[in-house]
Amino acid sequence: MGADARATPDESLRVLIDPPMRPADVLARAPLCPGGSRDGVPDVVVDPGAVSLGRPLLFPVPADELPGPLRLRARATEQRYYGVLFAFDLDPLPDGGRHTSVRFEVTLTDEAARAVRLDVDGGALGLTFDADPPRAATVAADRAATAAGARPGWLTRLAPRAGRPRAWSYGAQRHRFGWNYEGTGLPLAYGMHALIEVPAATTVLTGRLGVRVQVRPGRRHPGGVRLATVREAVPFHEELPGRAEPTAAAVRLCLAADVAGYSRRPNHLAERTQSWLVRALAEARRAAGVDEAAVAVQPQGDGEFCVLPVGVDESTVIPRLVGGLAGALRRTNDGLHQAERMRLRVALHRGLMKPADGGWVGDAAIAVHRILDSPPLRAALTDNPQVDFVLGVPDVLYQDVIRHSRVPPLPDRFTPVTIDLPEKRFVEHGWLHVPHGEGG
């Protein structure tokens, strides 16, 4: 998944932008051993330095977030899927020398494991780098961004760059895979992403990392391109994190959101709106301190349903979630025309739920959508065109959590409503919040 481009003079300054890895994130520092020349010129002593190899960073990817064919395969075979971030740093070369080619290779010990997707930058993954920190426009990108929070600087290594040298990946659908970079002005800091498939019984991912470079010596060592390589590939041994999706019935907090007026949007705006929605809700969960890898997300085009992990502190998560959503929507809608703004109906609920083949089973999973689609929420959003969202919650959440809150949204900002849907045989006492001002 590579891109071809010409290098720019600024490319050599990339090392100043991507700082070296922290010692705690380094798997090993391995010397690069000279290995002759490519053009028949007798070799001379050229010190290619060493490479610092980062510990692979793994995060689980739930089956329902995979592309269609992989999702079917995961359910039929019980294979498991993980995103992996790789990183490494090269030493600067002396006397004005430069790297003209860099090859990074991963060999998984278990030949039944394989890479099913390889990215040379975060653009293909769904990351945008027009802000600090980078933003995630897809669920896959958001999982990568959340995982990278434990490794400062790793996410920026995935930033696409204008004028970047030629880069491509190889080895998709194999247990041995990697990335090649060629051109002048190659950087010293690298980062890549892979989606890997492993057998269901696998608990530890093991393999080896190798690096090979081509070096053009500096002014004191004229001549052709020299080769250097890590003499022995460096082994790694990483425990696989737990599944992102829970499998047992438990009491969980869930959220449903829907974009108002979505069906009236032209295709180009509808596509952008879907990205805005995914990003805004992911930002809200991050603001609430929720482990994104443990959230089960079901995109629904003009809406989203997500189930939060067991055991979250609702007294902390709910206010931060609402405040985070208010901030995310404010940033999204800033500068947009009224017809372009993304305005949401949002509902929260809590109850005993269990994942099944077609979605989540449990009264709360149904009730949250009944509240979301209820006349009181629809009317509130229509009657308050200045707000970005309205929120509905059941009485149980109001009484247990919101009534005792001392941070926004405060209990006096909620009004009681009755959600009566005779055609659905559904009646529930709830509370409606129409946010005005900062913090939801």
Short mmCIF file of C-alpha atoms in Angstrom, two decimals:
data_model
loop_
_atom_site.label_atom_id
_atom_site.label_comp_id
_atom_site.label_asym_id
_atom_site.label_seq_id
_atom_site.Cartn_x
_atom_site.Cartn_y
_atom_site.Cartn_z
CA MET A 1 0.00 0.00 0.00
CA GLY A 2 2.64 2.48 -1.09
CA ALA A 3 2.86 5.88 -2.68
CA ASP A 4 5.46 7.31 -5.06
CA ALA A 5 6.69 10.85 -4.76
CA ARG A 6 9.77 13.04 -5.06
CA ALA A 7 11.71 13.97 -1.98
CA THR A 8 12.04 17.57 -0.85
CA PRO A 9 15.01 19.23 0.86
CA ASP A 10 12.98 19.45 4.06
CA GLU A 11 12.71 15.65 4.16
CA SER A 12 16.16 15.36 5.75
CA LEU A 13 14.86 17.36 8.72
CA ARG A 14 12.26 14.73 9.54
CA VAL A 15 14.36 13.48 12.46
CA LEU A 16 13.79 16.83 14.15
CA ILE A 17 10.03 16.30 13.94
CA ASP A 18 9.93 12.65 15.00
CA PRO A 19 11.97 12.38 18.23
CA PRO A 20 13.75 9.12 19.06
CA MET A 21 11.80 6.47 20.93
CA ARG A 22 11.81 6.39 24.70
CA PRO A 23 14.14 3.73 26.15
CA ALA A 24 11.13 1.93 27.66
CA ASP A 25 9.64 1.49 24.16
CA VAL A 26 12.80 0.05 22.59
CA LEU A 27 12.91 -3.71 22.10
CA ALA A 28 16.60 -3.80 21.16
CA ARG A 29 19.38 -1.74 19.70
CA ALA A 30 21.16 -3.73 17.00
CA PRO A 31 24.30 -2.78 15.06
CA LEU A 32 24.10 -2.62 11.28
CA CYS A 33 26.92 -4.65 9.77
CA PRO A 34 28.52 -3.53 6.45
CA GLY A 35 28.00 -5.99 3.66
CA GLY A 36 29.83 -4.79 0.52
CA SER A 37 28.83 -2.56 -2.40
CA ARG A 38 26.30 -2.87 -5.20
CA ASP A 39 28.39 -1.45 -8.02
CA GLY A 40 31.66 -3.37 -7.82
CA VAL A 41 33.59 -0.55 -6.18
CA PRO A 42 35.91 -2.05 -3.53
CA ASP A 43 34.38 -1.59 -0.10
CA VAL A 44 35.84 0.82 2.43
CA VAL A 45 35.21 1.13 6.12
CA VAL A 46 31.85 2.87 6.47
CA ASP A 47 30.14 2.86 9.85
CA PRO A 48 26.38 2.47 9.19
CA GLY A 49 25.62 2.86 12.90
CA ALA A 50 22.81 0.93 14.53
CA VAL A 51 19.03 0.62 14.51
CA SER A 52 16.74 0.96 17.53
CA LEU A 53 13.79 -1.40 17.12
CA GLY A 54 10.57 -0.60 18.95
CA ARG A 55 8.53 -3.19 20.81
CA PRO A 56 5.54 -4.05 18.60
CA LEU A 57 2.39 -2.39 19.96
CA LEU A 58 -0.69 -4.59 19.61
CA PHE A 59 -4.38 -3.80 20.06
CA PRO A 60 -7.44 -6.03 19.45
CA VAL A 61 -9.77 -5.43 16.51
CA PRO A 62 -13.31 -6.83 17.00
CA ALA A 63 -14.72 -8.99 14.26
CA ASP A 64 -17.64 -6.64 13.57
CA GLU A 65 -15.20 -3.83 12.66
CA LEU A 66 -13.41 -5.86 9.99
CA PRO A 67 -14.07 -5.56 6.24
CA GLY A 68 -16.89 -7.82 5.05
CA PRO A 69 -14.90 -10.86 3.85
CA LEU A 70 -12.69 -10.86 6.95
CA ARG A 71 -15.72 -10.47 9.21
CA LEU A 72 -17.29 -13.57 7.70
CA ARG A 73 -14.00 -15.45 7.99
CA ALA A 74 -13.59 -14.44 11.63
CA ARG A 75 -17.03 -15.72 12.53
CA ALA A 76 -16.62 -18.95 10.57
CA THR A 77 -13.11 -19.81 11.78
CA GLU A 78 -12.84 -17.98 15.12
CA GLN A 79 -9.60 -16.38 13.94
CA ARG A 80 -8.61 -13.30 15.93
CA TYR A 81 -7.38 -9.97 14.60
CA TYR A 82 -4.99 -7.38 15.96
CA GLY A 83 -3.64 -4.09 14.79
CA VAL A 84 0.12 -3.73 15.24
CA LEU A 85 2.19 -0.57 15.23
CA PHE A 86 5.88 -1.01 14.39
CA ALA A 87 8.59 1.62 14.78
CA PHE A 88 12.35 1.91 14.43
CA ASP A 89 15.06 4.58 14.40
CA LEU A 90 18.26 4.71 12.36
CA ASP A 91 21.43 6.42 13.51
CA PRO A 92 22.54 9.52 11.58
CA LEU A 93 25.41 8.78 9.18
CA PRO A 94 28.76 10.56 9.50
CA ASP A 95 30.33 13.01 7.07
CA GLY A 96 27.13 13.77 5.18
CA GLY A 97 26.33 10.18 4.33
CA ARG A 98 22.72 9.26 3.63
CA HIS A 99 20.42 6.28 3.38
CA THR A 100 19.13 5.55 -0.11
CA SER A 101 17.05 2.47 0.72
CA VAL A 102 15.58 1.03 3.91
CA ARG A 103 13.89 -2.35 4.29
CA PHE A 104 12.06 -3.43 7.46
CA GLU A 105 10.91 -7.05 7.67
CA VAL A 106 8.73 -8.96 10.14
CA THR A 107 8.72 -12.75 10.31
CA LEU A 108 6.05 -14.31 12.52
CA THR A 109 7.05 -17.58 14.15
CA ASP A 110 3.67 -19.20 13.60
CA GLU A 111 3.22 -19.64 9.87
CA ALA A 112 -0.54 -19.92 10.44
CA ALA A 113 -0.50 -16.24 11.45
CA ARG A 114 -0.36 -13.64 8.69
CA ALA A 115 -0.64 -9.99 7.79
CA VAL A 116 -3.96 -9.23 6.07
CA ARG A 117 -3.41 -5.48 5.70
CA LEU A 118 -0.26 -3.32 5.55
CA ASP A 119 -0.17 0.48 5.72
CA VAL A 120 2.87 2.68 5.11
CA ASP A 121 1.14 5.72 6.61
CA GLY A 122 -1.90 6.65 8.65
CA GLY A 123 -3.87 8.19 5.79
CA ALA A 124 -4.96 4.80 4.48
CA LEU A 125 -5.89 3.80 8.02
CA GLY A 126 -8.17 6.83 8.47
CA LEU A 127 -5.99 9.22 10.47
CA THR A 128 -5.87 12.93 9.68
CA PHE A 129 -2.92 15.02 10.76
CA ASP A 130 -4.31 18.55 10.42
CA ALA A 131 -4.49 18.87 14.20
CA ASP A 132 -2.46 17.94 17.26
CA PRO A 133 -3.06 15.24 18.31
CA PRO A 134 -3.97 13.54 15.00
CA ARG A 135 -7.66 12.81 14.54
CA ALA A 136 -9.30 9.50 13.73
CA ALA A 137 -11.92 9.47 10.97
CA THR A 138 -12.57 5.72 11.20
CA VAL A 139 -13.06 3.23 13.99
CA ALA A 140 -9.85 1.43 12.99
CA ALA A 141 -7.89 4.69 13.19
CA ASP A 142 -9.40 5.51 16.55
CA ARG A 143 -8.30 2.16 17.97
CA ALA A 144 -4.77 2.81 16.67
CA ALA A 145 -4.78 6.32 18.13
CA THR A 146 -5.95 5.05 21.51
CA ALA A 147 -3.30 2.33 21.59
CA ALA A 148 -0.59 4.81 20.56
CA GLY A 149 -1.40 6.92 23.60
CA ALA A 150 0.92 4.59 25.51
CA ARG A 151 3.81 5.33 23.11
CA PRO A 152 4.40 9.10 22.78
CA GLY A 153 5.33 10.14 19.26
CA TRP A 154 4.47 6.87 17.56
CA LEU A 155 1.29 8.15 15.92
CA THR A 156 3.02 11.11 14.24
CA ARG A 157 5.41 8.67 12.58
CA LEU A 158 2.43 7.57 10.45
CA ALA A 159 1.83 11.08 9.08
CA PRO A 160 1.80 11.29 5.26
CA ARG A 161 4.31 13.84 4.04
CA ALA A 162 4.38 15.87 0.86
CA GLY A 163 7.42 14.82 -1.14
CA ARG A 164 8.02 11.62 0.77
CA PRO A 165 10.34 9.08 -0.88
CA ARG A 166 9.03 6.02 -2.64
CA ALA A 167 7.47 3.51 -0.21
CA TRP A 168 5.61 0.24 -0.51
CA SER A 169 4.72 -2.83 1.50
CA TYR A 170 5.07 -6.50 0.63
CA GLY A 171 3.98 -9.87 2.00
CA ALA A 172 0.23 -9.37 2.49
CA GLN A 173 -1.47 -12.70 3.29
CA ARG A 174 1.87 -14.14 4.47
CA HIS A 175 3.62 -14.66 7.79
CA ARG A 176 6.69 -12.79 6.45
CA PHE A 177 6.03 -9.21 5.44
CA GLY A 178 7.54 -5.77 5.52
CA TRP A 179 8.05 -2.32 4.08
CA ASN A 180 10.55 -0.79 1.64
CA TYR A 181 11.55 2.88 1.37
CA GLU A 182 13.71 4.31 -1.42
CA GLY A 183 14.86 7.77 -2.44
CA THR A 184 17.01 10.65 -1.32
CA GLY A 185 16.39 12.33 2.01
CA LEU A 186 15.06 9.24 3.77
CA PRO A 187 14.05 9.94 7.40
CA LEU A 188 15.67 8.38 10.44
CA ALA A 189 12.39 7.65 12.30
CA TYR A 190 9.81 5.20 10.89
CA GLY A 191 6.37 3.95 11.83
CA MET A 192 4.07 1.42 10.13
CA HIS A 193 0.73 -0.33 10.77
CA ALA A 194 -0.34 -3.90 10.05
CA LEU A 195 -3.54 -5.85 10.64
CA ILE A 196 -2.68 -9.43 11.49
CA GLU A 197 -4.72 -12.61 11.76
CA VAL A 198 -3.81 -15.26 14.33
CA PRO A 199 -5.34 -18.63 15.28
CA ALA A 200 -7.95 -18.43 18.03
CA ALA A 201 -5.81 -20.28 20.57
CA THR A 202 -2.84 -17.92 20.23
CA THR A 203 -2.01 -15.98 23.39
CA VAL A 204 1.49 -14.71 22.57
CA LEU A 205 2.77 -13.25 19.32
CA THR A 206 6.39 -14.11 18.59
CA GLY A 207 8.63 -13.41 15.65
CA ARG A 208 11.73 -11.61 14.46
CA LEU A 209 12.47 -8.11 13.15
CA GLY A 210 15.11 -7.36 10.57
CA VAL A 211 16.44 -4.21 8.91
CA ARG A 212 18.57 -3.77 5.79
CA VAL A 213 19.79 -0.42 4.48
CA GLN A 214 21.72 0.93 1.53
CA VAL A 215 24.10 3.72 2.43
CA ARG A 216 25.76 6.30 0.22
CA PRO A 217 28.94 7.28 2.03
CA GLY A 218 29.78 10.87 2.82
CA ARG A 219 32.49 13.09 1.45
CA ARG A 220 35.34 11.25 3.22
CA HIS A 221 34.38 7.91 1.68
CA PRO A 222 33.52 8.47 -2.00
CA GLY A 223 32.22 5.54 -3.98
CA GLY A 224 29.09 3.56 -4.64
CA VAL A 225 26.20 2.50 -2.46
CA ARG A 226 27.08 0.22 0.46
CA LEU A 227 24.82 -2.39 2.00
CA ALA A 228 24.34 -2.94 5.73
CA THR A 229 22.04 -5.22 7.65
CA VAL A 230 21.16 -6.46 11.10
CA ARG A 231 23.25 -9.63 11.14
CA GLU A 232 20.72 -11.63 13.16
CA ALA A 233 17.03 -10.73 13.19
CA VAL A 234 15.88 -9.52 16.61
CA PRO A 235 13.28 -11.72 18.35
CA PHE A 236 10.15 -10.30 19.95
CA HIS A 237 7.63 -11.87 22.33
CA GLU A 238 4.42 -9.92 23.01
CA GLU A 239 1.37 -11.11 24.90
CA LEU A 240 -1.82 -10.56 22.93
CA PRO A 241 -4.22 -8.16 24.66
CA GLY A 242 -7.70 -9.37 25.55
CA ARG A 243 -10.56 -9.25 23.12
CA ALA A 244 -12.08 -5.84 22.58
CA GLU A 245 -15.57 -7.27 22.60
CA PRO A 246 -17.03 -8.83 25.76
CA THR A 247 -18.68 -12.23 25.42
CA ALA A 248 -20.69 -12.66 28.63
CA ALA A 249 -23.92 -11.04 29.76
CA ALA A 250 -23.27 -8.13 32.12
CA VAL A 251 -24.63 -4.74 33.09
CA ARG A 252 -23.24 -2.14 30.70
CA LEU A 253 -23.75 1.48 29.75
CA CYS A 254 -24.70 2.03 26.11
CA LEU A 255 -25.12 5.04 23.84
CA ALA A 256 -27.07 5.58 20.63
CA ALA A 257 -26.80 8.62 18.36
CA ASP A 258 -28.53 9.68 15.16
CA VAL A 259 -27.89 12.55 12.73
CA ALA A 260 -30.94 14.76 12.17
CA GLY A 261 -31.93 15.34 8.53
CA TYR A 262 -29.35 12.91 7.18
CA SER A 263 -31.56 11.61 4.34
CA ARG A 264 -31.80 15.11 2.87
CA ARG A 265 -28.04 15.48 2.51
CA PRO A 266 -26.38 15.06 -0.90
CA ASN A 267 -24.03 12.13 -1.23
CA HIS A 268 -20.80 14.08 -0.80
CA LEU A 269 -22.07 15.71 2.41
CA ALA A 270 -23.54 12.44 3.70
CA GLU A 271 -20.13 10.79 3.34
CA ARG A 272 -18.44 13.61 5.23
CA THR A 273 -21.14 13.49 7.89
CA GLN A 274 -20.51 9.80 8.55
CA SER A 275 -16.83 10.57 9.15
CA TRP A 276 -17.71 13.50 11.40
CA LEU A 277 -20.04 11.31 13.44
CA VAL A 278 -17.52 8.51 13.97
CA ARG A 279 -14.83 11.01 14.92
CA ALA A 280 -17.03 13.05 17.29
CA LEU A 281 -18.24 10.03 19.24
CA ALA A 282 -14.72 8.61 19.47
CA GLU A 283 -13.47 11.97 20.77
CA ALA A 284 -16.26 11.99 23.35
CA ARG A 285 -15.27 8.55 24.63
CA ARG A 286 -11.62 9.58 24.83
CA ALA A 287 -12.63 12.67 26.80
CA ALA A 288 -14.48 10.35 29.18
CA GLY A 289 -11.37 8.22 29.70
CA VAL A 290 -12.97 5.09 28.26
CA ASP A 291 -10.66 2.38 26.93
CA GLU A 292 -11.57 2.47 23.26
CA ALA A 293 -10.19 -1.03 22.69
CA ALA A 294 -12.90 -2.34 25.04
CA VAL A 295 -15.81 -0.49 23.37
CA ALA A 296 -18.11 -2.41 21.03
CA VAL A 297 -19.15 -0.07 18.20
CA GLN A 298 -21.88 -0.70 15.63
CA PRO A 299 -21.82 1.97 12.88
CA GLN A 300 -25.26 2.53 11.36
CA GLY A 301 -24.65 5.00 8.54
CA ASP A 302 -26.49 8.03 9.88
CA GLY A 303 -26.06 6.82 13.47
CA GLU A 304 -23.99 4.77 15.84
CA PHE A 305 -24.66 2.39 18.71
CA CYS A 306 -21.89 1.56 21.15
CA VAL A 307 -21.62 -0.49 24.31
CA LEU A 308 -19.08 0.59 26.91
CA PRO A 309 -16.98 -1.89 28.89
CA VAL A 310 -18.12 -3.42 32.15
CA GLY A 311 -17.36 -1.53 35.33
CA VAL A 312 -17.00 2.06 34.12
CA ASP A 313 -17.57 4.72 36.79
CA GLU A 314 -20.77 6.25 35.46
CA SER A 315 -20.57 9.23 37.82
CA THR A 316 -17.36 10.24 36.03
CA VAL A 317 -17.89 8.83 32.55
CA ILE A 318 -21.35 10.28 31.83
CA PRO A 319 -20.51 13.95 32.54
CA ARG A 320 -17.23 13.70 30.66
CA LEU A 321 -18.89 11.87 27.80
CA VAL A 322 -21.54 14.59 27.43
CA GLY A 323 -18.98 17.37 27.77
CA GLY A 324 -16.63 15.66 25.32
CA LEU A 325 -19.43 15.29 22.78
CA ALA A 326 -20.38 18.96 23.16
CA GLY A 327 -16.78 19.97 22.46
CA ALA A 328 -16.39 17.61 19.51
CA LEU A 329 -19.59 18.84 17.88
CA ARG A 330 -18.65 22.45 18.48
CA ARG A 331 -15.34 21.90 16.67
CA THR A 332 -17.01 19.96 13.87
CA ASN A 333 -19.68 22.55 13.19
CA ASP A 334 -17.45 25.61 13.54
CA GLY A 335 -17.62 27.56 10.29
CA LEU A 336 -20.26 25.35 8.65
CA HIS A 337 -23.47 26.67 7.16
CA GLN A 338 -26.67 25.85 9.03
CA ALA A 339 -27.63 23.24 6.42
CA GLU A 340 -24.25 21.52 6.77
CA ARG A 341 -24.10 21.35 10.55
CA MET A 342 -24.23 17.91 12.12
CA ARG A 343 -26.92 17.88 14.82
CA LEU A 344 -27.57 14.77 16.87
CA ARG A 345 -30.18 13.06 18.95
CA VAL A 346 -28.36 11.11 21.65
CA ALA A 347 -29.59 8.62 24.23
CA LEU A 348 -27.96 6.71 27.08
CA HIS A 349 -29.18 3.62 28.89
CA ARG A 350 -27.88 0.91 31.16
CA GLY A 351 -28.83 -2.72 31.64
CA LEU A 352 -27.95 -6.38 31.32
CA MET A 353 -26.74 -7.04 27.76
CA LYS A 354 -24.98 -9.80 25.86
CA PRO A 355 -23.44 -9.83 22.37
CA ALA A 356 -25.03 -12.20 19.86
CA ASP A 357 -24.52 -12.99 16.17
CA GLY A 358 -26.82 -10.20 15.02
CA GLY A 359 -25.98 -7.56 17.62
CA TRP A 360 -26.65 -7.00 21.30
CA VAL A 361 -29.40 -8.75 23.25
CA GLY A 362 -30.98 -7.03 26.25
CA ASP A 363 -33.73 -4.58 27.18
CA ALA A 364 -31.33 -1.63 27.39
CA ALA A 365 -30.17 -2.14 23.79
CA ILE A 366 -33.79 -1.79 22.67
CA ALA A 367 -34.83 0.94 25.09
CA VAL A 368 -31.96 3.26 24.18
CA HIS A 369 -33.17 3.31 20.57
CA ARG A 370 -36.76 3.88 21.67
CA ILE A 371 -35.63 6.96 23.60
CA LEU A 372 -33.45 8.07 20.68
CA ASP A 373 -36.35 7.96 18.21
CA SER A 374 -39.00 9.31 20.59
CA PRO A 375 -41.14 12.39 19.80
CA PRO A 376 -39.79 14.40 22.78
CA LEU A 377 -36.20 14.19 21.51
CA ARG A 378 -37.18 14.92 17.91
CA ALA A 379 -39.26 17.92 18.97
CA ALA A 380 -36.50 19.24 21.25
CA LEU A 381 -33.96 19.25 18.43
CA THR A 382 -36.41 20.92 16.05
CA ASP A 383 -37.46 23.55 18.59
CA ASN A 384 -33.87 24.46 19.49
CA PRO A 385 -32.06 24.99 16.17
CA GLN A 386 -29.08 26.62 17.88
CA VAL A 387 -28.00 23.47 19.80
CA ASP A 388 -25.78 20.73 18.39
CA PHE A 389 -27.48 17.87 20.21
CA VAL A 390 -30.17 16.85 22.65
CA LEU A 391 -29.84 14.01 25.14
CA GLY A 392 -32.36 11.56 26.55
CA VAL A 393 -31.76 9.29 29.55
CA PRO A 394 -33.99 6.83 31.42
CA ASP A 395 -35.12 7.56 34.95
CA VAL A 396 -32.76 4.93 36.37
CA LEU A 397 -29.68 6.78 35.10
CA TYR A 398 -31.05 10.13 36.21
CA GLN A 399 -31.78 8.91 39.74
CA ASP A 400 -28.57 6.89 40.13
CA VAL A 401 -26.10 9.26 38.55
CA ILE A 402 -27.25 12.62 37.25
CA ARG A 403 -29.33 13.63 40.27
CA HIS A 404 -26.17 13.53 42.38
CA SER A 405 -23.86 15.23 39.90
CA ARG A 406 -22.02 18.44 40.78
CA VAL A 407 -20.54 18.91 37.32
CA PRO A 408 -22.34 19.61 34.01
CA PRO A 409 -24.75 18.49 32.88
CA LEU A 410 -26.38 19.38 36.20
CA PRO A 411 -29.65 17.76 37.26
CA ASP A 412 -31.63 21.02 37.08
CA ARG A 413 -30.84 21.15 33.34
CA PHE A 414 -32.98 18.06 32.72
CA THR A 415 -36.76 18.04 32.29
CA PRO A 416 -38.96 14.98 32.82
CA VAL A 417 -40.58 13.39 29.77
CA THR A 418 -42.73 10.35 29.13
CA ILE A 419 -41.75 8.22 26.18
CA ASP A 420 -44.95 6.54 25.08
CA LEU A 421 -44.82 4.50 21.88
CA PRO A 422 -48.04 2.47 21.68
CA GLU A 423 -47.10 0.88 18.37
CA LYS A 424 -43.94 -0.49 20.04
CA ARG A 425 -45.72 -1.29 23.33
CA PHE A 426 -43.12 0.83 25.04
CA VAL A 427 -43.60 3.31 27.88
CA GLU A 428 -40.78 4.72 29.98
CA HIS A 429 -40.29 7.73 32.19
CA GLY A 430 -37.17 9.59 31.14
CA TRP A 431 -35.34 12.90 31.26
CA LEU A 432 -34.48 15.32 28.49
CA HIS A 433 -31.42 17.56 28.38
CA VAL A 434 -31.13 20.45 25.90
CA PRO A 435 -27.59 21.84 26.29
CA HIS A 436 -26.98 25.57 26.29
CA GLY A 437 -23.54 27.07 26.80
CA GLU A 438 -20.24 25.38 27.56
CA GLY A 439 -19.77 21.82 28.72
CA GLY A 440 -23.06 20.47 27.42
#
